[in-house]
Amino acid sequence: MSTASSPARSPAMALALGLAGLIPFAAGALALWLPLPLLTPETGLRLTVIYGAIILSFLGGIRWGTALGPYDAARQGRDFTASVLGALAGLAAAFLPPVPALSLLIAGYLSQALWDVTSAEAGRLPLWFGRLRMLLTGGAVIAQIAALLAVILS
């Protein structure tokens, strides 16, 4: 069975790119805990927050695209509106102090993942997408929590 035709397995490219997308999260958080040659703690923190904001916005864009489906105007309106909340949260996080910024991003990622997983379980998104989103959200949120703890404990 090919990966592309399986409703439960992520396409290989989606999995590979998604996992690669966790590298900036891990590097940013790691820079707050260990001395790294190319990343200062300040740059690591900025990387974690700004990259987190960008990816949260990207996730909202995915949901904007799904709202284009054959839904009634009320459903589309709700989905379009909800899909931009991640971008707005990310923008706010980019201008907040570190603790509220990271807290807002963590809440945004968990909310987005809940929406994605419940949509996949309801058949509005492929099952593989819901599973992939949980994996990637777990990686992103663990890195953001590590960054948050480093900031709080410093």
mmCIF file of C-alpha atoms in Angstrom:
data_model
loop_
_atom_site.group_PDB
_atom_site.id
_atom_site.type_symbol
_atom_site.label_atom_id
_atom_site.label_comp_id
_atom_site.label_asym_id
_atom_site.label_seq_id
_atom_site.Cartn_x
_atom_site.Cartn_y
_atom_site.Cartn_z
ATOM 1 C CA MET A 1 0.000 0.000 0.000
ATOM 2 C CA SER A 2 1.429 3.401 -0.891
ATOM 3 C CA THR A 3 1.814 6.024 1.789
ATOM 4 C CA ALA A 4 -0.181 8.570 -0.188
ATOM 5 C CA SER A 5 -3.245 6.324 -0.368
ATOM 6 C CA SER A 6 -3.307 5.363 3.295
ATOM 7 C CA PRO A 7 -5.647 7.486 5.389
ATOM 8 C CA ALA A 8 -3.681 6.623 8.535
ATOM 9 C CA ARG A 9 -0.057 7.124 7.398
ATOM 10 C CA SER A 10 1.489 10.512 6.834
ATOM 11 C CA PRO A 11 2.988 11.072 3.399
ATOM 12 C CA ALA A 12 6.754 10.645 3.738
ATOM 13 C CA MET A 13 7.490 14.213 2.646
ATOM 14 C CA ALA A 14 4.998 15.689 5.135
ATOM 15 C CA LEU A 15 6.571 13.675 7.945
ATOM 16 C CA ALA A 16 10.135 14.544 6.916
ATOM 17 C CA LEU A 17 9.457 18.264 6.520
ATOM 18 C CA GLY A 18 7.413 18.358 9.708
ATOM 19 C CA LEU A 19 10.180 16.728 11.726
ATOM 20 C CA ALA A 20 12.772 19.018 10.153
ATOM 21 C CA GLY A 21 10.568 21.916 11.185
ATOM 22 C CA LEU A 22 11.144 20.965 14.818
ATOM 23 C CA ILE A 23 14.884 21.682 14.528
ATOM 24 C CA PRO A 24 14.574 25.464 15.106
ATOM 25 C CA PHE A 25 12.383 24.825 18.161
ATOM 26 C CA ALA A 26 14.910 22.388 19.613
ATOM 27 C CA ALA A 27 17.898 24.595 18.798
ATOM 28 C CA GLY A 28 16.286 27.668 20.318
ATOM 29 C CA ALA A 29 15.350 25.905 23.533
ATOM 30 C CA LEU A 30 18.699 24.141 23.773
ATOM 31 C CA ALA A 31 20.520 27.472 23.488
ATOM 32 C CA LEU A 32 18.808 28.565 26.694
ATOM 33 C CA TRP A 33 20.175 25.591 28.604
ATOM 34 C CA LEU A 34 23.605 24.908 27.079
ATOM 35 C CA PRO A 35 26.293 27.107 25.568
ATOM 36 C CA LEU A 36 26.117 26.699 21.797
ATOM 37 C CA PRO A 37 28.737 28.091 19.425
ATOM 38 C CA LEU A 38 26.351 29.895 17.074
ATOM 39 C CA LEU A 39 23.330 30.578 19.278
ATOM 40 C CA THR A 40 23.444 32.818 22.318
ATOM 41 C CA PRO A 41 20.671 32.384 24.883
ATOM 42 C CA GLU A 42 19.119 35.680 23.722
ATOM 43 C CA THR A 43 19.106 34.552 20.093
ATOM 44 C CA GLY A 44 17.756 31.138 21.120
ATOM 45 C CA LEU A 45 14.871 32.783 22.930
ATOM 46 C CA ARG A 46 14.117 35.049 19.976
ATOM 47 C CA LEU A 47 14.301 32.042 17.640
ATOM 48 C CA THR A 48 11.859 30.065 19.779
ATOM 49 C CA VAL A 49 9.318 32.898 19.982
ATOM 50 C CA ILE A 50 9.557 34.244 16.434
ATOM 51 C CA TYR A 51 9.717 30.860 14.725
ATOM 52 C CA GLY A 52 6.866 29.720 16.974
ATOM 53 C CA ALA A 53 4.799 32.704 15.847
ATOM 54 C CA ILE A 54 5.537 32.001 12.179
ATOM 55 C CA ILE A 55 4.588 28.339 12.398
ATOM 56 C CA LEU A 56 1.432 29.085 14.398
ATOM 57 C CA SER A 57 0.418 31.457 11.612
ATOM 58 C CA PHE A 58 1.205 28.746 9.043
ATOM 59 C CA LEU A 59 -1.092 26.325 10.881
ATOM 60 C CA GLY A 60 -3.888 28.871 10.732
ATOM 61 C CA GLY A 61 -3.312 29.174 6.999
ATOM 62 C CA ILE A 62 -3.849 25.438 6.620
ATOM 63 C CA ARG A 63 -7.184 25.801 8.370
ATOM 64 C CA TRP A 64 -8.119 28.794 6.193
ATOM 65 C CA GLY A 65 -7.648 26.484 3.238
ATOM 66 C CA THR A 66 -9.880 23.798 4.711
ATOM 67 C CA ALA A 67 -12.624 26.386 5.278
ATOM 68 C CA LEU A 68 -12.867 26.743 1.499
ATOM 69 C CA GLY A 69 -14.631 23.375 1.408
ATOM 70 C CA PRO A 70 -18.295 22.908 0.616
ATOM 71 C CA TYR A 71 -19.630 24.400 3.836
ATOM 72 C CA ASP A 72 -22.440 26.798 4.537
ATOM 73 C CA ALA A 73 -21.642 30.484 5.035
ATOM 74 C CA ALA A 74 -21.969 30.308 8.831
ATOM 75 C CA ARG A 75 -19.506 27.403 9.100
ATOM 76 C CA GLN A 76 -17.085 29.075 6.697
ATOM 77 C CA GLY A 77 -17.303 32.305 8.663
ATOM 78 C CA ARG A 78 -16.488 30.532 11.935
ATOM 79 C CA ASP A 79 -13.599 28.603 10.375
ATOM 80 C CA PHE A 80 -12.146 31.631 8.579
ATOM 81 C CA THR A 81 -12.338 33.651 11.789
ATOM 82 C CA ALA A 82 -10.812 30.914 13.945
ATOM 83 C CA SER A 83 -8.045 30.322 11.391
ATOM 84 C CA VAL A 84 -6.643 33.838 11.819
ATOM 85 C CA LEU A 85 -6.482 33.660 15.619
ATOM 86 C CA GLY A 86 -3.146 31.802 15.507
ATOM 87 C CA ALA A 87 -1.576 34.532 13.385
ATOM 88 C CA LEU A 88 -2.853 37.185 15.771
ATOM 89 C CA ALA A 89 -1.595 35.245 18.802
ATOM 90 C CA GLY A 90 1.795 34.814 17.127
ATOM 91 C CA LEU A 91 1.999 38.510 16.329
ATOM 92 C CA ALA A 92 1.161 39.391 19.927
ATOM 93 C CA ALA A 93 3.746 36.885 21.204
ATOM 94 C CA ALA A 94 6.464 38.549 19.124
ATOM 95 C CA PHE A 95 5.948 41.767 21.119
ATOM 96 C CA LEU A 96 5.372 40.350 24.597
ATOM 97 C CA PRO A 97 7.958 39.667 27.292
ATOM 98 C CA PRO A 98 9.280 36.073 27.199
ATOM 99 C CA VAL A 99 7.044 34.404 29.807
ATOM 100 C CA PRO A 100 3.686 35.615 28.433
ATOM 101 C CA ALA A 101 4.960 35.170 24.849
ATOM 102 C CA LEU A 102 5.884 31.529 25.364
ATOM 103 C CA SER A 103 2.721 30.888 27.380
ATOM 104 C CA LEU A 104 0.583 32.343 24.594
ATOM 105 C CA LEU A 105 2.371 30.254 21.965
ATOM 106 C CA ILE A 106 1.959 27.070 24.005
ATOM 107 C CA ALA A 107 -1.763 27.755 24.395
ATOM 108 C CA GLY A 108 -2.036 28.524 20.683
ATOM 109 C CA TYR A 109 -0.306 25.312 19.646
ATOM 110 C CA LEU A 110 -2.410 23.180 21.974
ATOM 111 C CA SER A 111 -5.623 24.839 20.786
ATOM 112 C CA GLN A 112 -4.683 24.412 17.132
ATOM 113 C CA ALA A 113 -3.777 20.761 17.687
ATOM 114 C CA LEU A 114 -7.089 20.099 19.433
ATOM 115 C CA TRP A 115 -8.948 21.636 16.488
ATOM 116 C CA ASP A 116 -6.902 19.647 13.981
ATOM 117 C CA VAL A 117 -7.257 16.320 15.784
ATOM 118 C CA THR A 118 -10.996 16.675 16.361
ATOM 119 C CA SER A 119 -11.424 17.684 12.717
ATOM 120 C CA ALA A 120 -9.477 14.607 11.599
ATOM 121 C CA GLU A 121 -11.525 12.361 13.858
ATOM 122 C CA ALA A 122 -14.725 13.906 12.437
ATOM 123 C CA GLY A 123 -13.546 13.197 8.893
ATOM 124 C CA ARG A 124 -12.972 16.830 7.868
ATOM 125 C CA LEU A 125 -9.201 16.243 7.617
ATOM 126 C CA PRO A 126 -7.249 13.057 6.873
ATOM 127 C CA LEU A 127 -6.533 10.881 9.893
ATOM 128 C CA TRP A 128 -2.812 11.043 9.177
ATOM 129 C CA PHE A 129 -2.919 14.823 9.502
ATOM 130 C CA GLY A 130 -4.367 14.655 13.009
ATOM 131 C CA ARG A 131 -1.703 12.154 14.052
ATOM 132 C CA LEU A 132 1.098 14.157 12.475
ATOM 133 C CA ARG A 133 -0.138 17.330 14.152
ATOM 134 C CA MET A 134 -0.057 15.648 17.558
ATOM 135 C CA LEU A 135 3.520 14.495 17.002
ATOM 136 C CA LEU A 136 4.708 17.877 15.774
ATOM 137 C CA THR A 137 2.743 19.803 18.387
ATOM 138 C CA GLY A 138 4.297 17.620 21.069
ATOM 139 C CA GLY A 139 7.791 18.471 19.833
ATOM 140 C CA ALA A 140 7.077 22.180 19.500
ATOM 141 C CA VAL A 141 5.356 22.466 22.882
ATOM 142 C CA ILE A 142 8.072 20.502 24.698
ATOM 143 C CA ALA A 143 10.671 22.907 23.282
ATOM 144 C CA GLN A 144 8.559 25.922 24.227
ATOM 145 C CA ILE A 145 8.056 24.588 27.757
ATOM 146 C CA ALA A 146 11.816 23.996 28.034
ATOM 147 C CA ALA A 147 12.411 27.586 26.920
ATOM 148 C CA LEU A 148 9.788 28.854 29.349
ATOM 149 C CA LEU A 149 11.390 26.962 32.243
ATOM 150 C CA ALA A 150 14.828 28.273 31.314
ATOM 151 C CA VAL A 151 13.507 31.844 31.358
ATOM 152 C CA ILE A 152 11.667 31.377 34.656
ATOM 153 C CA LEU A 153 14.631 29.700 36.333
ATOM 154 C CA SER A 154 17.241 32.150 35.101
#
